[in-house]
PDB file of C-alpha atoms in Angstrom:
ATOM      1  CA  MET A  19       6.778 -34.825 -14.813  1.00  0.00           C
ATOM      2  CA  ILE A  20       5.185 -32.483 -12.252  1.00  0.00           C
ATOM      3  CA  ASN A  21       8.531 -32.010 -10.491  1.00  0.00           C
ATOM      4  CA  ARG A  22      10.084 -30.790 -13.732  1.00  0.00           C
ATOM      5  CA  LEU A  23       7.384 -28.168 -14.122  1.00  0.00           C
ATOM      6  CA  LEU A  24       7.578 -26.577 -10.698  1.00  0.00           C
ATOM      7  CA  ASN A  25       9.476 -23.439 -11.730  1.00  0.00           C
ATOM      8  CA  THR A  26       8.447 -21.550 -14.832  1.00  0.00           C
ATOM      9  CA  SER A  27       8.780 -17.952 -15.862  1.00  0.00           C
ATOM     10  CA  SER A  28       5.044 -17.803 -15.318  1.00  0.00           C
ATOM     11  CA  ILE A  29       5.544 -18.330 -11.615  1.00  0.00           C
ATOM     12  CA  VAL A  30       8.604 -16.184 -11.303  1.00  0.00           C
ATOM     13  CA  ILE A  31       8.297 -13.669  -8.490  1.00  0.00           C
ATOM     14  CA  THR A  32      10.269 -10.428  -8.500  1.00  0.00           C
ATOM     15  CA  LEU A  33      11.078  -9.545  -4.904  1.00  0.00           C
ATOM     16  CA  LEU A  34      11.493  -5.893  -4.082  1.00  0.00           C
ATOM     17  CA  VAL A  35      13.181  -5.651  -0.691  1.00  0.00           C
ATOM     18  CA  LEU A  36      12.356  -2.479   1.159  1.00  0.00           C
ATOM     19  CA  CYS A  37      14.970  -1.572   3.747  1.00  0.00           C
ATOM     20  CA  THR A  38      12.644   0.353   6.022  1.00  0.00           C
ATOM     21  CA  GLN A  39       9.021   0.033   6.992  1.00  0.00           C
ATOM     22  CA  ALA A  40       6.998   1.952   4.441  1.00  0.00           C
ATOM     23  CA  SER A  41       3.546   2.804   3.246  1.00  0.00           C
ATOM     24  CA  ALA A  42       2.411   4.168  -0.094  1.00  0.00           C
ATOM     25  CA  ALA A  43      -0.927   4.628  -1.777  1.00  0.00           C
ATOM     26  CA  SER A  44      -0.106   4.146  -5.463  1.00  0.00           C
ATOM     27  CA  PHE A  45       2.191   1.954  -7.581  1.00  0.00           C
ATOM     28  CA  LEU A  46       2.844   1.960 -11.328  1.00  0.00           C
ATOM     29  CA  VAL A  47       4.182  -1.237 -12.917  1.00  0.00           C
ATOM     30  CA  GLN A  48       5.642  -0.835 -16.379  1.00  0.00           C
ATOM     31  CA  ASP A  49       7.759  -2.786 -18.863  1.00  0.00           C
ATOM     32  CA  GLN A  50      11.233  -2.047 -20.217  1.00  0.00           C
ATOM     33  CA  HIS A  51       9.703   0.292 -22.804  1.00  0.00           C
ATOM     34  CA  GLY A  52       7.849   2.356 -20.228  1.00  0.00           C
ATOM     35  CA  LEU A  53       4.465   0.869 -21.129  1.00  0.00           C
ATOM     36  CA  PRO A  54       2.042   0.042 -18.312  1.00  0.00           C
ATOM     37  CA  LEU A  55       1.562  -3.600 -17.367  1.00  0.00           C
ATOM     38  CA  LYS A  56      -1.911  -4.759 -16.433  1.00  0.00           C
ATOM     39  CA  ASN A  57      -2.469  -7.920 -14.367  1.00  0.00           C
ATOM     40  CA  ALA A  58       0.742  -7.488 -12.400  1.00  0.00           C
ATOM     41  CA  VAL A  59       0.273  -8.814  -8.859  1.00  0.00           C
ATOM     42  CA  LEU A  60       1.718  -7.010  -5.833  1.00  0.00           C
ATOM     43  CA  GLU A  61       1.736  -8.922  -2.542  1.00  0.00           C
ATOM     44  CA  PHE A  62       2.802  -6.967   0.531  1.00  0.00           C
ATOM     45  CA  SER A  63       4.526  -8.218   3.669  1.00  0.00           C
ATOM     46  CA  VAL A  64       2.846  -5.981   6.218  1.00  0.00           C
ATOM     47  CA  THR A  65       4.121  -4.923   9.618  1.00  0.00           C
ATOM     48  CA  ASN A  66       0.907  -3.732  11.291  1.00  0.00           C
ATOM     49  CA  PRO A  67      -1.144  -6.674  12.647  1.00  0.00           C
ATOM     50  CA  ALA A  68      -4.491  -4.976  12.035  1.00  0.00           C
ATOM     51  CA  ALA A  69      -3.882  -5.130   8.276  1.00  0.00           C
ATOM     52  CA  GLU A  70      -3.367  -8.902   8.478  1.00  0.00           C
ATOM     53  CA  ALA A  71      -6.727  -9.753  10.037  1.00  0.00           C
ATOM     54  CA  VAL A  72      -7.720 -13.175   8.690  1.00  0.00           C
ATOM     55  CA  SER A  73     -11.159 -13.510   7.085  1.00  0.00           C
ATOM     56  CA  PRO A  74     -13.104 -16.724   6.337  1.00  0.00           C
ATOM     57  CA  PRO A  75     -12.378 -18.411   2.974  1.00  0.00           C
ATOM     58  CA  ASN A  76     -14.153 -16.997  -0.053  1.00  0.00           C
ATOM     59  CA  THR A  77     -15.313 -18.731  -3.224  1.00  0.00           C
ATOM     60  CA  LEU A  78     -14.190 -17.004  -6.429  1.00  0.00           C
ATOM     61  CA  ILE A  79     -14.860 -17.775 -10.085  1.00  0.00           C
ATOM     62  CA  MET A  80     -12.510 -18.780 -12.900  1.00  0.00           C
ATOM     63  CA  ASP A  81     -14.875 -19.051 -15.856  1.00  0.00           C
ATOM     64  CA  GLN A  82     -14.349 -20.239 -19.411  1.00  0.00           C
ATOM     65  CA  VAL A  83     -15.817 -17.894 -22.011  1.00  0.00           C
ATOM     66  CA  ASP A  84     -15.194 -18.031 -25.786  1.00  0.00           C
ATOM     67  CA  LYS A  85     -12.383 -20.547 -25.207  1.00  0.00           C
ATOM     68  CA  LEU A  86     -10.632 -18.191 -22.802  1.00  0.00           C
ATOM     69  CA  PHE A  87     -10.151 -18.208 -19.047  1.00  0.00           C
ATOM     70  CA  LYS A  88     -12.048 -15.299 -17.507  1.00  0.00           C
ATOM     71  CA  PRO A  89     -10.328 -13.651 -15.784  1.00  0.00           C
ATOM     72  CA  GLU A  90      -6.949 -14.509 -17.262  1.00  0.00           C
ATOM     73  CA  VAL A  91      -5.369 -13.858 -13.860  1.00  0.00           C
ATOM     74  CA  LEU A  92      -7.351 -14.572 -10.702  1.00  0.00           C
ATOM     75  CA  VAL A  93      -5.972 -13.376  -7.368  1.00  0.00           C
ATOM     76  CA  ILE A  94      -7.141 -15.244  -4.273  1.00  0.00           C
ATOM     77  CA  HIS A  95      -6.007 -15.714  -0.690  1.00  0.00           C
ATOM     78  CA  GLN A  96      -4.567 -18.898   0.745  1.00  0.00           C
ATOM     79  CA  GLY A  97      -7.457 -21.152   1.756  1.00  0.00           C
ATOM     80  CA  ASP A  98      -9.971 -19.682  -0.705  1.00  0.00           C
ATOM     81  CA  TYR A  99     -12.065 -21.819  -3.049  1.00  0.00           C
ATOM     82  CA  VAL A 100     -12.356 -21.440  -6.834  1.00  0.00           C
ATOM     83  CA  ASN A 101     -15.367 -22.423  -8.896  1.00  0.00           C
ATOM     84  CA  PHE A 102     -14.959 -23.329 -12.603  1.00  0.00           C
ATOM     85  CA  PRO A 103     -18.484 -22.944 -14.087  1.00  0.00           C
ATOM     86  CA  ASN A 104     -17.795 -23.190 -17.900  1.00  0.00           C
ATOM     87  CA  SER A 105     -20.029 -20.618 -19.581  1.00  0.00           C
ATOM     88  CA  ASP A 106     -19.183 -21.983 -23.049  1.00  0.00           C
ATOM     89  CA  ASN A 107     -21.555 -24.392 -24.766  1.00  0.00           C
ATOM     90  CA  ILE A 108     -18.693 -26.816 -25.384  1.00  0.00           C
ATOM     91  CA  ARG A 109     -16.663 -29.148 -23.178  1.00  0.00           C
ATOM     92  CA  HIS A 110     -13.453 -28.068 -21.443  1.00  0.00           C
ATOM     93  CA  HIS A 111     -10.885 -30.208 -19.640  1.00  0.00           C
ATOM     94  CA  VAL A 112      -9.171 -27.794 -17.261  1.00  0.00           C
ATOM     95  CA  TYR A 113      -5.987 -28.917 -15.527  1.00  0.00           C
ATOM     96  CA  SER A 114      -2.837 -27.725 -13.813  1.00  0.00           C
ATOM     97  CA  PHE A 115       0.576 -29.320 -13.272  1.00  0.00           C
ATOM     98  CA  SER A 116       1.616 -26.631 -10.780  1.00  0.00           C
ATOM     99  CA  SER A 117       2.811 -27.967  -7.431  1.00  0.00           C
ATOM    100  CA  VAL A 118       0.560 -25.601  -5.467  1.00  0.00           C
ATOM    101  CA  LYS A 119      -2.524 -27.392  -6.817  1.00  0.00           C
ATOM    102  CA  PRO A 120      -2.270 -30.165  -9.418  1.00  0.00           C
ATOM    103  CA  PHE A 121      -5.774 -31.069 -10.617  1.00  0.00           C
ATOM    104  CA  GLU A 122      -7.981 -31.829 -13.592  1.00  0.00           C
ATOM    105  CA  LEU A 123     -11.671 -31.112 -14.185  1.00  0.00           C
ATOM    106  CA  LYS A 124     -13.792 -32.290 -17.102  1.00  0.00           C
ATOM    107  CA  LEU A 125     -16.291 -29.480 -17.449  1.00  0.00           C
ATOM    108  CA  TYR A 126     -19.527 -29.671 -19.396  1.00  0.00           C
ATOM    109  CA  SER A 127     -21.768 -26.707 -20.096  1.00  0.00           C
ATOM    110  CA  GLY A 128     -24.492 -26.431 -17.464  1.00  0.00           C
ATOM    111  CA  LYS A 129     -22.993 -29.129 -15.243  1.00  0.00           C
ATOM    112  CA  SER A 130     -21.157 -27.686 -12.272  1.00  0.00           C
ATOM    113  CA  LYS A 131     -18.324 -29.223 -10.273  1.00  0.00           C
ATOM    114  CA  ALA A 132     -17.580 -28.660  -6.621  1.00  0.00           C
ATOM    115  CA  PRO A 133     -15.241 -25.693  -6.011  1.00  0.00           C
ATOM    116  CA  LEU A 134     -11.561 -26.497  -5.393  1.00  0.00           C
ATOM    117  CA  GLN A 135      -9.722 -25.169  -2.359  1.00  0.00           C
ATOM    118  CA  PHE A 136      -6.282 -23.621  -2.874  1.00  0.00           C
ATOM    119  CA  ASP A 137      -4.514 -23.826   0.483  1.00  0.00           C
ATOM    120  CA  VAL A 138      -0.885 -23.495  -0.675  1.00  0.00           C
ATOM    121  CA  ALA A 139       0.542 -20.089  -1.600  1.00  0.00           C
ATOM    122  CA  GLY A 140       2.027 -19.643  -5.066  1.00  0.00           C
ATOM    123  CA  VAL A 141       0.869 -19.544  -8.679  1.00  0.00           C
ATOM    124  CA  ALA A 142      -1.163 -22.217 -10.446  1.00  0.00           C
ATOM    125  CA  VAL A 143      -0.857 -22.184 -14.239  1.00  0.00           C
ATOM    126  CA  LEU A 144      -4.028 -23.490 -15.906  1.00  0.00           C
ATOM    127  CA  GLY A 145      -4.537 -25.110 -19.280  1.00  0.00           C
ATOM    128  CA  CYS A 146      -7.248 -26.944 -21.191  1.00  0.00           C
ATOM    129  CA  ASN A 147      -6.504 -30.428 -22.482  1.00  0.00           C
ATOM    130  CA  ILE A 148      -8.870 -29.836 -25.410  1.00  0.00           C
ATOM    131  CA  HIS A 149      -8.009 -26.231 -26.318  1.00  0.00           C
ATOM    132  CA  ASP A 150      -4.246 -25.925 -25.938  1.00  0.00           C
ATOM    133  CA  SER A 151      -4.157 -22.158 -26.462  1.00  0.00           C
ATOM    134  CA  MET A 152      -6.175 -21.555 -23.285  1.00  0.00           C
ATOM    135  CA  ILE A 153      -3.864 -20.256 -20.539  1.00  0.00           C
ATOM    136  CA  GLY A 154      -4.884 -18.907 -17.154  1.00  0.00           C
ATOM    137  CA  TYR A 155      -3.262 -18.156 -13.806  1.00  0.00           C
ATOM    138  CA  ILE A 156      -4.416 -18.308 -10.207  1.00  0.00           C
ATOM    139  CA  TYR A 157      -2.228 -16.345  -7.802  1.00  0.00           C
ATOM    140  CA  ILE A 158      -2.642 -17.652  -4.240  1.00  0.00           C
ATOM    141  CA  ALA A 159      -1.490 -15.012  -1.762  1.00  0.00           C
ATOM    142  CA  SER A 160      -0.364 -15.739   1.781  1.00  0.00           C
ATOM    143  CA  SER A 161      -0.709 -12.064   2.744  1.00  0.00           C
ATOM    144  CA  THR A 162      -4.065 -10.352   3.159  1.00  0.00           C
ATOM    145  CA  GLN A 163      -2.674  -7.308   1.339  1.00  0.00           C
ATOM    146  CA  VAL A 164      -2.472  -8.199  -2.342  1.00  0.00           C
ATOM    147  CA  LEU A 165      -3.330  -6.054  -5.360  1.00  0.00           C
ATOM    148  CA  MET A 166      -3.438  -6.380  -9.155  1.00  0.00           C
ATOM    149  CA  THR A 167      -2.703  -3.562 -11.582  1.00  0.00           C
ATOM    150  CA  ASN A 168      -5.410  -2.193 -13.857  1.00  0.00           C
ATOM    151  CA  GLU A 169      -5.237  -1.339 -17.580  1.00  0.00           C
ATOM    152  CA  GLN A 170      -3.063   1.672 -16.723  1.00  0.00           C
ATOM    153  CA  GLY A 171      -0.617  -0.469 -14.735  1.00  0.00           C
ATOM    154  CA  ILE A 172      -1.759   1.124 -11.481  1.00  0.00           C
ATOM    155  CA  ALA A 173      -2.454  -0.529  -8.123  1.00  0.00           C
ATOM    156  CA  ARG A 174      -3.430   1.409  -5.017  1.00  0.00           C
ATOM    157  CA  LEU A 175      -2.721   0.407  -1.439  1.00  0.00           C
ATOM    158  CA  ALA A 176      -4.364   2.022   1.569  1.00  0.00           C
ATOM    159  CA  ASP A 177      -1.867   4.407   3.116  1.00  0.00           C
ATOM    160  CA  THR A 178      -2.705   2.960   6.537  1.00  0.00           C
ATOM    161  CA  VAL A 179      -0.983  -0.305   5.590  1.00  0.00           C
ATOM    162  CA  ALA A 180       2.660  -0.443   6.661  1.00  0.00           C
ATOM    163  CA  TYR A 181       4.851  -2.967   4.833  1.00  0.00           C
ATOM    164  CA  ASP A 182       8.505  -3.920   4.644  1.00  0.00           C
ATOM    165  CA  SER A 183       8.538  -5.795   1.331  1.00  0.00           C
ATOM    166  CA  VAL A 184       6.446  -6.429  -1.760  1.00  0.00           C
ATOM    167  CA  ASN A 185       6.448  -9.411  -4.131  1.00  0.00           C
ATOM    168  CA  VAL A 186       5.712  -8.433  -7.741  1.00  0.00           C
ATOM    169  CA  TRP A 187       4.603 -11.094 -10.240  1.00  0.00           C
ATOM    170  CA  HIS A 188       3.635 -10.895 -13.895  1.00  0.00           C
ATOM    171  CA  ALA A 189       3.010 -13.786 -16.273  1.00  0.00           C
ATOM    172  CA  SER A 190       5.404 -12.394 -18.912  1.00  0.00           C
ATOM    173  CA  SER A 191       8.229 -11.372 -16.572  1.00  0.00           C
ATOM    174  CA  VAL A 192      11.674 -12.711 -17.424  1.00  0.00           C
ATOM    175  CA  THR A 193      13.369 -11.309 -14.330  1.00  0.00           C
ATOM    176  CA  ARG A 194      14.102 -14.066 -11.832  1.00  0.00           C
ATOM    177  CA  LEU A 195      14.875 -11.931  -8.799  1.00  0.00           C
ATOM    178  CA  THR A 196      15.361  -8.200  -8.369  1.00  0.00           C
ATOM    179  CA  ASN A 197      16.447  -6.652  -5.099  1.00  0.00           C
ATOM    180  CA  MET A 198      15.545  -2.986  -4.752  1.00  0.00           C
ATOM    181  CA  SER A 199      15.838  -0.835  -1.660  1.00  0.00           C
ATOM    182  CA  TYR A 200      12.914   1.347  -0.608  1.00  0.00           C
ATOM    183  CA  GLU A 201      15.143   4.364  -1.080  1.00  0.00           C
ATOM    184  CA  ASP A 202      15.711   3.455  -4.726  1.00  0.00           C
ATOM    185  CA  LEU A 203      12.055   2.644  -5.222  1.00  0.00           C
ATOM    186  CA  SER A 204      10.890   5.934  -3.709  1.00  0.00           C
ATOM    187  CA  LYS A 205      13.175   7.843  -6.099  1.00  0.00           C
ATOM    188  CA  SER A 206      11.235   6.337  -9.005  1.00  0.00           C
ATOM    189  CA  LYS A 207       8.042   8.303  -8.453  1.00  0.00           C
ATOM    190  CA  ASN A 208       6.224   9.588 -11.520  1.00  0.00           C
ATOM    191  CA  ASN A 209       4.488  12.950 -11.845  1.00  0.00           C
ATOM    192  CA  ASN A 210       1.403  11.645 -10.081  1.00  0.00           C
ATOM    193  CA  GLY A 211       3.439  10.426  -7.115  1.00  0.00           C
ATOM    194  CA  ALA A 212       3.128   6.712  -7.867  1.00  0.00           C
ATOM    195  CA  LEU A 213       6.093   4.482  -7.038  1.00  0.00           C
ATOM    196  CA  VAL A 214       7.341   3.077 -10.345  1.00  0.00           C
ATOM    197  CA  ILE A 215       8.259  -0.606 -10.642  1.00  0.00           C
ATOM    198  CA  ASN A 216      10.038  -1.638 -13.845  1.00  0.00           C
ATOM    199  CA  LEU A 217       9.840  -5.229 -15.083  1.00  0.00           C
ATOM    200  CA  VAL A 218      11.514  -6.825 -18.076  1.00  0.00           C
ATOM    201  CA  VAL A 219       8.945  -8.852 -19.997  1.00  0.00           C
ATOM    202  CA  GLU A 220       9.071 -10.947 -23.126  1.00  0.00           C
ATOM    203  CA  ALA A 221       6.648 -10.590 -26.010  1.00  0.00           C
ATOM    204  CA  PRO A 222       4.135 -13.448 -26.311  1.00  0.00           C
ATOM    205  CA  GLU A 223       4.574 -15.928 -29.111  1.00  0.00           C
ATOM    206  CA  PRO A 224       1.995 -15.867 -31.958  1.00  0.00           C
ATOM    207  CA  ARG A 225       0.469 -19.040 -30.501  1.00  0.00           C
ATOM    208  CA  ASN A 226       1.254 -19.215 -26.821  1.00  0.00           C
ATOM    209  CA  THR A 227       0.175 -22.678 -25.671  1.00  0.00           C
ATOM    210  CA  PHE A 228       0.259 -24.390 -22.323  1.00  0.00           C
ATOM    211  CA  GLN A 229       2.702 -27.023 -23.601  1.00  0.00           C
ATOM    212  CA  SER A 230       5.027 -24.456 -25.168  1.00  0.00           C
ATOM    213  CA  ILE A 231       5.193 -22.484 -21.906  1.00  0.00           C
ATOM    214  CA  PHE A 232       6.256 -25.506 -19.891  1.00  0.00           C
ATOM    215  CA  LYS A 233       8.509 -26.937 -22.604  1.00  0.00           C
ATOM    216  CA  LYS A 234      10.421 -23.658 -22.767  1.00  0.00           C
ATOM    217  CA  ASN A 235      10.551 -22.835 -19.078  1.00  0.00           C
ATOM    218  CA  GLY A 236       9.948 -26.050 -17.143  1.00  0.00           C
ATOM    219  CA  GLN A 237      12.659 -27.448 -14.874  1.00  0.00           C
TER     220      GLN A 237
END
């Protein structure tokens, strides 16, 4: 069953191919209606070695609060650990079928589990076997230069970082693969000078469950 669920729209990555080495400080990710997209992940393939200095693994938190994953999207680096503390006063059974890290954890309030290490790059889609409407995502980046957009759809990269490509992912994206030259991307600046990235997204269903996501998009 896991093999059938490897590729979903939730782990679709839009690849923007930049023809020349580039650097830019600000990006705006928006949908087909021109509305900003928060929680879009931008992972850069950098060309200056200093920007790719490897740091020791970190331990980050994917909590469960009010029957929701907090944060909904967690960005980590390859090799990092994730702790699942469960701040609710009820039981959760967190699991993932994603090939980057299949696992299951029965989590009780006040009883911690050992953090899990995510050492394969990609996206892990999380669900709860008890509360089917709980959906979360862990984006595991292989590059040290990875950003996530804020409420205004903005992500800022240090202008000292030179890159030749950027992978753009969003949980609601329906675009399988988009190739865009840096020249075309640089022409899409807005009034504030941000490089504009347009994604086609689909509206969430009234009840967007873990099973419905994989039933619709699993292969």
